CSV table of C-alpha atoms and ligand atoms in Angstrom, one decimal:
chain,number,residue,atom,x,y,z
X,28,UNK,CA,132.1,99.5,121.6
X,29,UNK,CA,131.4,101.4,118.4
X,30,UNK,CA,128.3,103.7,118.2
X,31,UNK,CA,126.9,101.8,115.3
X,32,UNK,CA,125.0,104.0,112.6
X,33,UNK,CA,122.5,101.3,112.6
X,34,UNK,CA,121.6,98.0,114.6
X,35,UNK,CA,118.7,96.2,113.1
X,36,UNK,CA,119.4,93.0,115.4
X,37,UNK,CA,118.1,95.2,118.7
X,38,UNK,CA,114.2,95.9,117.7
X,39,UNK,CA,114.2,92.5,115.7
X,40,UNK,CA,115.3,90.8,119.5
X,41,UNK,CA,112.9,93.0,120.9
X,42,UNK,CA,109.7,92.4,118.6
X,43,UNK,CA,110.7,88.7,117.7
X,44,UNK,CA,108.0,87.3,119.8
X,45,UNK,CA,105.4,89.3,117.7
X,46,UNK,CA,106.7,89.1,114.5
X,47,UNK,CA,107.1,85.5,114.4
X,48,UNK,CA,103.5,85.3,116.1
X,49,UNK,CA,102.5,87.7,112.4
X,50,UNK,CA,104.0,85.4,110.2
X,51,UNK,CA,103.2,81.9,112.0
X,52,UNK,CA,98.9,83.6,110.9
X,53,UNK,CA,99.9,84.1,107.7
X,54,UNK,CA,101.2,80.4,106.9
X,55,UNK,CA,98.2,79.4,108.6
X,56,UNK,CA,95.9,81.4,106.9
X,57,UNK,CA,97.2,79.7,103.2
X,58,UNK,CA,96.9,83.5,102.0
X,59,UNK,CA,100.0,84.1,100.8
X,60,UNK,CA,99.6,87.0,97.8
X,61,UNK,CA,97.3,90.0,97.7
X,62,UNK,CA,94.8,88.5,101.1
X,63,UNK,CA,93.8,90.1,103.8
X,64,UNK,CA,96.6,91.1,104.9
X,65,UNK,CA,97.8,93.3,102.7
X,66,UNK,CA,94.3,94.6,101.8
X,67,UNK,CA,94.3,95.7,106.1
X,68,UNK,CA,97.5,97.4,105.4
X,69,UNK,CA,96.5,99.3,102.7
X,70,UNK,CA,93.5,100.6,104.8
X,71,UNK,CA,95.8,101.5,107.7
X,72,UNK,CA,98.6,103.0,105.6
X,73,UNK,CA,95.9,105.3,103.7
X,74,UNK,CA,94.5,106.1,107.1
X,75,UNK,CA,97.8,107.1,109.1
X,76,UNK,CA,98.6,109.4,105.8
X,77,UNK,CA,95.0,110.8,105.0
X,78,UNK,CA,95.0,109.8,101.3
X,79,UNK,CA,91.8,107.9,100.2
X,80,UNK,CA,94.0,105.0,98.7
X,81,UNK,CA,97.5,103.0,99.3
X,82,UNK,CA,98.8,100.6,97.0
X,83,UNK,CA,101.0,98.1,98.1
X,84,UNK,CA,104.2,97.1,95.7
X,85,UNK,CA,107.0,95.3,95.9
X,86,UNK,CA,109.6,98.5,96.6
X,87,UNK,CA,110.0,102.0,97.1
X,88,UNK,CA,111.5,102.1,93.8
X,89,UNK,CA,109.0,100.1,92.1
X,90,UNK,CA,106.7,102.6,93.9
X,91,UNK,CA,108.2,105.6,92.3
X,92,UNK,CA,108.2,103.8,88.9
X,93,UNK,CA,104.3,103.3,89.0
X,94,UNK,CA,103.7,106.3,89.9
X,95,UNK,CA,104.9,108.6,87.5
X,96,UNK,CA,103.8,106.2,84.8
X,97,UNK,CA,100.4,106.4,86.4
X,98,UNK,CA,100.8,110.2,86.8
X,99,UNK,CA,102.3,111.3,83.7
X,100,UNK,CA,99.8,113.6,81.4
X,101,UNK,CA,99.9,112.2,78.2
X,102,UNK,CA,102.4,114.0,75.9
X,103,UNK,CA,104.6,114.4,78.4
X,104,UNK,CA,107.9,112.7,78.9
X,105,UNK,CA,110.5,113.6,81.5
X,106,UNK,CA,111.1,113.7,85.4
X,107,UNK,CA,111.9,116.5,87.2
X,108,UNK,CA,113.7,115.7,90.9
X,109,UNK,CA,117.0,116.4,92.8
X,110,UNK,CA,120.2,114.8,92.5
X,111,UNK,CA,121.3,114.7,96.2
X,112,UNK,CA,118.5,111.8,97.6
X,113,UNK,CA,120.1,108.7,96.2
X,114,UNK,CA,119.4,108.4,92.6
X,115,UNK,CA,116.2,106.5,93.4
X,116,UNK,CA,114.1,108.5,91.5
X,117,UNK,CA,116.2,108.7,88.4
X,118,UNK,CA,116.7,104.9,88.6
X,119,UNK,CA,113.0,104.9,88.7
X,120,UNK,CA,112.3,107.1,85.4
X,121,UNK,CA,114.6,105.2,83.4
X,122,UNK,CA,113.3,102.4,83.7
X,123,UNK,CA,109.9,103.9,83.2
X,124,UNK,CA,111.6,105.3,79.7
X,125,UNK,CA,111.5,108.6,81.0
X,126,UNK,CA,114.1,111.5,80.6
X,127,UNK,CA,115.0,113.6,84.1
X,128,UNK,CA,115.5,117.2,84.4
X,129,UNK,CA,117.5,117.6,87.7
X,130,UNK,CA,116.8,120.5,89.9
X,131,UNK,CA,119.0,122.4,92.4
X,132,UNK,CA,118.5,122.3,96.5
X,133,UNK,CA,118.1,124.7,99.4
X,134,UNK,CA,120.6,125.3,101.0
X,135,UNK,CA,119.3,125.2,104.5
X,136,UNK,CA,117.5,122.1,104.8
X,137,UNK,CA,119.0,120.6,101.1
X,138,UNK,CA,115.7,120.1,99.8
X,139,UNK,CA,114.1,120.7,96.2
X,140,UNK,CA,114.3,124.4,95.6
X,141,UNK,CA,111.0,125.6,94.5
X,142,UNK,CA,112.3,128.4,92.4
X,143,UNK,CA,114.9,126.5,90.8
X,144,UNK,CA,111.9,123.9,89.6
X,145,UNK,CA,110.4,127.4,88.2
X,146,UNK,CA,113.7,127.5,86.0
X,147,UNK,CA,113.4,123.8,84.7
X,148,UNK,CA,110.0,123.5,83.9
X,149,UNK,CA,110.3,127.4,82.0
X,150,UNK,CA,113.0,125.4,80.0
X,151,UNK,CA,111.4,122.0,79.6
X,152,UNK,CA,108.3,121.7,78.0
X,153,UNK,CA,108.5,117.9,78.4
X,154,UNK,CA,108.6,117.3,81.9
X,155,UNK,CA,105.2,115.8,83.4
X,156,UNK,CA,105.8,115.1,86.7
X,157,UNK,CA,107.8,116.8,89.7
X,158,UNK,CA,108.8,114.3,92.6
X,159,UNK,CA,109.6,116.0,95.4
X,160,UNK,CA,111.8,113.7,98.0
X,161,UNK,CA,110.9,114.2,101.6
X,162,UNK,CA,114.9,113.5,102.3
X,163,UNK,CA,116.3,113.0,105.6
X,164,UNK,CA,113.0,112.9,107.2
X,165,UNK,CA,112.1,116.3,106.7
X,166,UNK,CA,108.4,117.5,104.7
X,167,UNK,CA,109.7,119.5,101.6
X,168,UNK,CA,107.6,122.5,100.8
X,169,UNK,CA,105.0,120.7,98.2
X,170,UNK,CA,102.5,123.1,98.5
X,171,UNK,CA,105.5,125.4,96.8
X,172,UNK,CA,106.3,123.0,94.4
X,173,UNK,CA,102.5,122.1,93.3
X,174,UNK,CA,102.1,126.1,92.9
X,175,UNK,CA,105.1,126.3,90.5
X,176,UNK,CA,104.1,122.9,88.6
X,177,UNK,CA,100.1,123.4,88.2
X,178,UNK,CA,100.0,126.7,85.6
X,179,UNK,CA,102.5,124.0,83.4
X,180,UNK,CA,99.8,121.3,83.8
X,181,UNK,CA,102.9,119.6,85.5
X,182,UNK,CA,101.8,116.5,88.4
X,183,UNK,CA,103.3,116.4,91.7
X,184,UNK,CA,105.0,113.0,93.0
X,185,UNK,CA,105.7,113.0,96.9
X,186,UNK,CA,108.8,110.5,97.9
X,187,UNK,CA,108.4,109.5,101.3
X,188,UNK,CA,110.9,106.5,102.0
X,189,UNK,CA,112.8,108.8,104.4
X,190,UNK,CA,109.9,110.6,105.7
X,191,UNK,CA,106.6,108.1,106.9
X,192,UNK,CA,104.8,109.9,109.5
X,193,UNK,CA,106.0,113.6,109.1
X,194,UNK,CA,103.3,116.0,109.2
X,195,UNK,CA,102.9,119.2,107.4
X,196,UNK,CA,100.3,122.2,108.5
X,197,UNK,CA,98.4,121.3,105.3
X,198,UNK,CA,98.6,117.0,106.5
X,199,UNK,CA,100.8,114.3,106.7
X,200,UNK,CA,103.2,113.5,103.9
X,201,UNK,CA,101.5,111.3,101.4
X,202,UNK,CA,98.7,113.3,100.8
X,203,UNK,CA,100.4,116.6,99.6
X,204,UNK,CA,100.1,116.1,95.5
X,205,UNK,CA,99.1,113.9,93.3
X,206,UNK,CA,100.5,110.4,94.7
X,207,UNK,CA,103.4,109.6,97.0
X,208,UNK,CA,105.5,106.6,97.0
X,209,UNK,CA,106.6,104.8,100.1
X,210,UNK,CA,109.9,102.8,101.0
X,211,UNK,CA,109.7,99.4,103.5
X,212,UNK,CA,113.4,98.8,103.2
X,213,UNK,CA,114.3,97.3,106.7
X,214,UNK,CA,116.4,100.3,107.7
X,215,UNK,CA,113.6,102.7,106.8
X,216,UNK,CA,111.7,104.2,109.8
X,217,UNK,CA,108.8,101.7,109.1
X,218,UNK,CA,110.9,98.3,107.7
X,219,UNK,CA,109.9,94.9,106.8
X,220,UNK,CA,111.5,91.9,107.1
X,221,UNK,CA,112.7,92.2,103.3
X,222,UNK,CA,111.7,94.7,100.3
X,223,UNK,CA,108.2,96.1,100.0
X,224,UNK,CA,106.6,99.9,99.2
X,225,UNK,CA,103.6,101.7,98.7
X,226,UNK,CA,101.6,104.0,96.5
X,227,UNK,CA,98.9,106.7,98.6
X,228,UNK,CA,96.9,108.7,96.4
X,229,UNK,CA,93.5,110.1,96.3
X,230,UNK,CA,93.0,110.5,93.0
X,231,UNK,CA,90.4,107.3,91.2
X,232,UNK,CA,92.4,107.2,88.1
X,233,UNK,CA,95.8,106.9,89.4
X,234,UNK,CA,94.3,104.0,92.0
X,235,UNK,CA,93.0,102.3,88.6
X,236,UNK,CA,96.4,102.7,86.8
X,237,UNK,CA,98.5,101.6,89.9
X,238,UNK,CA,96.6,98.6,90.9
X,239,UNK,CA,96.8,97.4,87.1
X,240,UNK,CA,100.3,98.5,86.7
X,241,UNK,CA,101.4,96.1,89.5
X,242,UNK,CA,100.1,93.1,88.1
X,243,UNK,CA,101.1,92.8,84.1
X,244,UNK,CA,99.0,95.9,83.1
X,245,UNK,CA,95.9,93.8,84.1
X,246,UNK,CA,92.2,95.4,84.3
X,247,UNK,CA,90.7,92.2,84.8
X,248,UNK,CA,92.7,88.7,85.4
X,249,UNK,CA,94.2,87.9,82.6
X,250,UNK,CA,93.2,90.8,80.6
X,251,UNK,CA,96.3,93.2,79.7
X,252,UNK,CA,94.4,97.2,79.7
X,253,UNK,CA,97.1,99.3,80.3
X,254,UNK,CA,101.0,99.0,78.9
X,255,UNK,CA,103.8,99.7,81.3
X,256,UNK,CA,102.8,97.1,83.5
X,257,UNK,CA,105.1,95.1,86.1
X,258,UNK,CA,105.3,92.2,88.6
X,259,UNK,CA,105.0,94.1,91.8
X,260,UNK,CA,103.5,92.9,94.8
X,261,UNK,CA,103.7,93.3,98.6
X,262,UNK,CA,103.6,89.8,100.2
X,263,UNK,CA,101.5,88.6,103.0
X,264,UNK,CA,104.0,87.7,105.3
X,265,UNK,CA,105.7,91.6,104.7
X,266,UNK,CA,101.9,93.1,105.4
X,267,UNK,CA,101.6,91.4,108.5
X,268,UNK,CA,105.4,92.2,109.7
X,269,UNK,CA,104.3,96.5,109.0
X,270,UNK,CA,100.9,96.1,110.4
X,271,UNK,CA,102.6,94.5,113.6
X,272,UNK,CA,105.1,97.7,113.3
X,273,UNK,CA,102.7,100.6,112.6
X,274,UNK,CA,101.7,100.7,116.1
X,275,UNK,CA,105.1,101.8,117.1
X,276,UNK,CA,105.7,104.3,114.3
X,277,UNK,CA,104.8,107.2,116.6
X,278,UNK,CA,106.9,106.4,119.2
X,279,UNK,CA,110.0,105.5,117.5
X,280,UNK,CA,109.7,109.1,115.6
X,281,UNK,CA,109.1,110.9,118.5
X,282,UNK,CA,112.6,109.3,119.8
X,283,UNK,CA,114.7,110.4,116.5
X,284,UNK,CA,113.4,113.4,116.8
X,285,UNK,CA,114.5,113.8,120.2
X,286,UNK,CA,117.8,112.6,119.6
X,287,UNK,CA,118.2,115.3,116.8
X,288,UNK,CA,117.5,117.9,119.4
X,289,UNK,CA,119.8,116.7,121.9
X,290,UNK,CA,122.8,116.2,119.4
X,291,UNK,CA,121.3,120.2,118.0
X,292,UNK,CA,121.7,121.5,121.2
X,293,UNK,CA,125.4,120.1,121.5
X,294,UNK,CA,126.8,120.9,118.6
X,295,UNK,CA,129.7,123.0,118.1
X,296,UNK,CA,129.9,126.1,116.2
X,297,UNK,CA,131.9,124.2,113.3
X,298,UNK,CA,129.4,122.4,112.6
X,299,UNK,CA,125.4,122.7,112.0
X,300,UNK,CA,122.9,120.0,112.4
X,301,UNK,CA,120.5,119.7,108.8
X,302,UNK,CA,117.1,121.1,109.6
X,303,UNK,CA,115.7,118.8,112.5
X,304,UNK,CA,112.8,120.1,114.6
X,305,UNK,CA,109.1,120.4,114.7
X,306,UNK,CA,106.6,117.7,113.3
X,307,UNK,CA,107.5,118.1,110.0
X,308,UNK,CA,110.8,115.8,110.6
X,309,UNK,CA,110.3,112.3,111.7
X,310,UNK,CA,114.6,111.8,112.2
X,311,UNK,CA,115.3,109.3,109.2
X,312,UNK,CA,118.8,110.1,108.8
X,313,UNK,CA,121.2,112.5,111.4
X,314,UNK,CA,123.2,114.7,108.7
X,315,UNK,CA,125.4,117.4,109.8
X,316,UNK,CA,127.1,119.8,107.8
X,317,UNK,CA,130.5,121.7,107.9
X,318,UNK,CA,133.4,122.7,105.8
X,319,UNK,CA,136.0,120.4,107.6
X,320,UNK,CA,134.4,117.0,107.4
X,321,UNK,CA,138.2,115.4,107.2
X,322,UNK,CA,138.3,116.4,110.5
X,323,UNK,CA,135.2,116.0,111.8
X,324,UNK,CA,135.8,112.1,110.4
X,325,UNK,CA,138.7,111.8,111.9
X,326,UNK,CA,137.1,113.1,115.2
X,327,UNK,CA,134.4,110.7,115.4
X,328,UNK,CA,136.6,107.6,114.3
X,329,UNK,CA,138.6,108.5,117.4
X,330,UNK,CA,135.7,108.6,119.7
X,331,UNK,CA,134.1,105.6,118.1
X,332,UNK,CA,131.3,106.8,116.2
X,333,UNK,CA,130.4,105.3,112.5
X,334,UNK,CA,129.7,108.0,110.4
X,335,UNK,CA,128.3,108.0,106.4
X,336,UNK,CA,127.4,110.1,103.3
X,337,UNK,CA,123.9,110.4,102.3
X,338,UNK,CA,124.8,110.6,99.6
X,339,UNK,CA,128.5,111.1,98.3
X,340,UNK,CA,127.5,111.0,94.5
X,341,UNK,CA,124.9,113.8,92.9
X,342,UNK,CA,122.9,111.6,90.3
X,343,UNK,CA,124.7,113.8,87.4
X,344,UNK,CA,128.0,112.7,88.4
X,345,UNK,CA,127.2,108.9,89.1
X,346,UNK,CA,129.5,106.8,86.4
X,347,UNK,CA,126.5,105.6,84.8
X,348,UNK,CA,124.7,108.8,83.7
X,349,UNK,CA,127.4,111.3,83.8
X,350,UNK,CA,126.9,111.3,80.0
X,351,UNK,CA,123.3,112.2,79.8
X,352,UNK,CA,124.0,114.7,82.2
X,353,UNK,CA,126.8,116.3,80.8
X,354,UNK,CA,126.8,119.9,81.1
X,355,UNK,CA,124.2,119.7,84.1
X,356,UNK,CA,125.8,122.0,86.5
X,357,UNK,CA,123.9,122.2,90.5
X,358,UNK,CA,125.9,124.5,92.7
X,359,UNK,CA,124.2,123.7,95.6
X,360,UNK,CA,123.9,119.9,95.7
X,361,UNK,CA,127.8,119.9,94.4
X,362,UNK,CA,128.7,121.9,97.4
X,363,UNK,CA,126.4,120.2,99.9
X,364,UNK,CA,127.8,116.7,98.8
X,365,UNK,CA,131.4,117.5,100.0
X,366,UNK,CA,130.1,119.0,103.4
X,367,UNK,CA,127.4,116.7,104.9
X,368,UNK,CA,128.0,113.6,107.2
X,369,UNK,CA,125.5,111.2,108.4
X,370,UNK,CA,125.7,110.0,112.1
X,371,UNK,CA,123.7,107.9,114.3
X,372,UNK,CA,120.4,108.3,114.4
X,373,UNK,CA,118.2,105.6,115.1
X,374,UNK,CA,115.4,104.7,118.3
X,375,UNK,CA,117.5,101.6,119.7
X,376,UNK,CA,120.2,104.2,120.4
X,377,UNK,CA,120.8,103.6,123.8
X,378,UNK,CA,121.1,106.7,126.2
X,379,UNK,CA,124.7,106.7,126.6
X,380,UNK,CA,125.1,106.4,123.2
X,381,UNK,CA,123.3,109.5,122.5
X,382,UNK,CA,125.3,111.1,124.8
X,383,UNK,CA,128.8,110.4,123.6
X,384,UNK,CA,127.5,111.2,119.8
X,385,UNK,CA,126.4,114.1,121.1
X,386,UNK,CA,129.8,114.8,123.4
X,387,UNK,CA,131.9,114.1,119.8
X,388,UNK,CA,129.7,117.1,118.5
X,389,UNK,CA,130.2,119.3,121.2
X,390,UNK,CA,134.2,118.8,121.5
X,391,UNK,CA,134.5,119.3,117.8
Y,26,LIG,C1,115.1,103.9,100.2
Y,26,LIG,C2,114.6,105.0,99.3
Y,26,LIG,C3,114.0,104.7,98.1
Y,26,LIG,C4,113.9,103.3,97.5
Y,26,LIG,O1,113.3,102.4,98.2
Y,26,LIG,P1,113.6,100.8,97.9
Y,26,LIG,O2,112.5,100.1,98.7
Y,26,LIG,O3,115.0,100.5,98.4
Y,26,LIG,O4,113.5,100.5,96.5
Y,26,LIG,C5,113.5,105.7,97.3
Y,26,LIG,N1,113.7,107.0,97.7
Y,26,LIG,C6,114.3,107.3,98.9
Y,26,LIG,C7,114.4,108.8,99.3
Y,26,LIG,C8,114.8,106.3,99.7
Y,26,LIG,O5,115.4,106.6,100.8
């Protein structure tokens, strides 16, 4: 039996009872859109983050997209981000009609480099907002970033679909700068049954822009106040499947993280497991880097372990955009996209299976 990279079909056996239990109130309730539900969820999502406000949309992308159009000072017109974390953000931008101004990592944790966003924003007098992605599960330094960004009169945008539940010594992710934007995707540490997302913030104008944004650009029903607005909404029957989840949030990260220690304190010298330890890392994804990953592929394939890339393509060089990226050049994330490998990391792991991950890392 393959050590799968992830196995949705064990906590859905587990929790079926519970989730069906959710669901079976909500078609009895005949709230299906924007009830009570969802407004609990946006209580309790605000609460475990320590932002006054969450905002429940219909994706982490759609997330992102709201709120840099909510968080954009006016004159402003571009995106500043990283190009290792999966093109979400860019995605996001242009289809808010937004330019992006990449920035390079660190390259210890591969996170947004604080002084390389110092170099953009000297450069770019149009950029308006900076997201920083929480990637891999990790906190990125946004107190850095928000330092950098706040003598331009630059916003702060926090991405934390890889990252719910990490905490920082200034707070939990989420309420680190300006807004944040949440991910439900089933595979992220908290999933729904389907797509959904989220928007924490505590500041009253961005909570008026977002909660018009998702529905048309409406400030009353039926009355269109703001442009730039969407069909976004987080469903009833997806608010009741993450309230029944939240409880377990805690636990489940406690779990990744300890599986990151335990495949940390294994590994071989030819290899070096991404930044992994203290509260700040909530164990989204288990990436390794080292400069033989031929080898280290061919390793795990023989001892039965899946492996990925998270991610293989930097957003400059995806086919799409290579063009308005041409002569963007990111050391860093170029050489950190041939090195790093993904293995598995998630709570159902069982503890054998830990164990021979963490046996392929030690016999590398
Ligand atoms: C998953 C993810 C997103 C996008 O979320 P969707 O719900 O799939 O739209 C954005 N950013 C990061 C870092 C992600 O991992």
């Amino acid at each position: 039996m393959r050590v799968e990279l992830g196995d949705l079909s064990r906590s859905l056996a587990e929790e079926r009872a519970d989730l069906l239990t959710a669901m079976a109130a909500v078609v009895d309730s005949g709230w299906l859109v924007h009830g009570p539900q969802h407004a609990a969820f946006e209580r309790e999502l605000a609460d475990l983050v320590g932002a006054s406000h969450a905002l429940g949309v219909a994706s982490g992308t759609d997330a992102l997209e709201l709120a840099l159009k909510a968080t954009m000072p006016p004159g402003r017109s571009a995106v500043a981000t990283v190009a290792n974390a999966g093109g979400y953000t860019t995605t996001a931008a242009l289809r808010a009609g937004l330019d992006v101004a990449l920035v390079d990592i660190e390259p210890e944790a591969l996170l947004i480099d604080p002084t390389d966003v110092a170099r953009v924003l000297a450069e770019r007098a149009d950029v308006g907002v900076v997201v920083v992605t929480h990637l891999f599960g990790r906190a990125a330094d946004v107190a850095a970033v928000r330092a950098v960004a706040a003598p331009h009169g630059v916003a702060v945008v926090e991405d934390c679909a890889q990252a719910i539940g990490a905490r920082t010594a200034t707070g939990p992710v989420g309420s680190l700068a300006d807004a944040a934007a949440f991910s439900f995707y089933p595979t992220k540490n908290l999933g729904a049954l389907g797509d959904g997302g989220a928007i924490t913030t505590t500041r009253a104008d961005v909570v008026e822009a977002v909660a018009a944004l998702r529905q048309y650009g409406w400030g009353a029903k039926y009355e269109v106040t703001l442009p730039g607005g969407v069909n976004s909404r987080l469903d009833e029957i997806q608010a009741a499947v993450l309230r029944t989840r939240l409880p377990r949030l805690a636990a489940g990260n406690a779990r990744r993280r300890e599986i990151a220690a335990t495949y940390s304190r294994a590994a071989s010298p030819r290899l070096r497991v991404v930044a992994s330890d203290g509260p700040e890392y909530v164990g989204h994804l288990g990436v390794v880097e080292t400069a033989e990953r031929a080898a280290l592929t061919d390793h795990l394939d023989a001892a039965g372990i899946a492996w990925g890339i998270h991610y293989p393509v930097p957003d400059h060089r995806q086919p799409a955009w290579a063009a308005r990226f041409s002569g963007v050049s990111l050391p860093r994330t170029e050489a950190a996209a041939e090195r790093i490998l993904t293995i598995p990391l998630h709570p159902e792991l069982r503890p054998d299976e830990v164990e021979r991950v963490g046996r392929a890392l030690a016999t590398f």
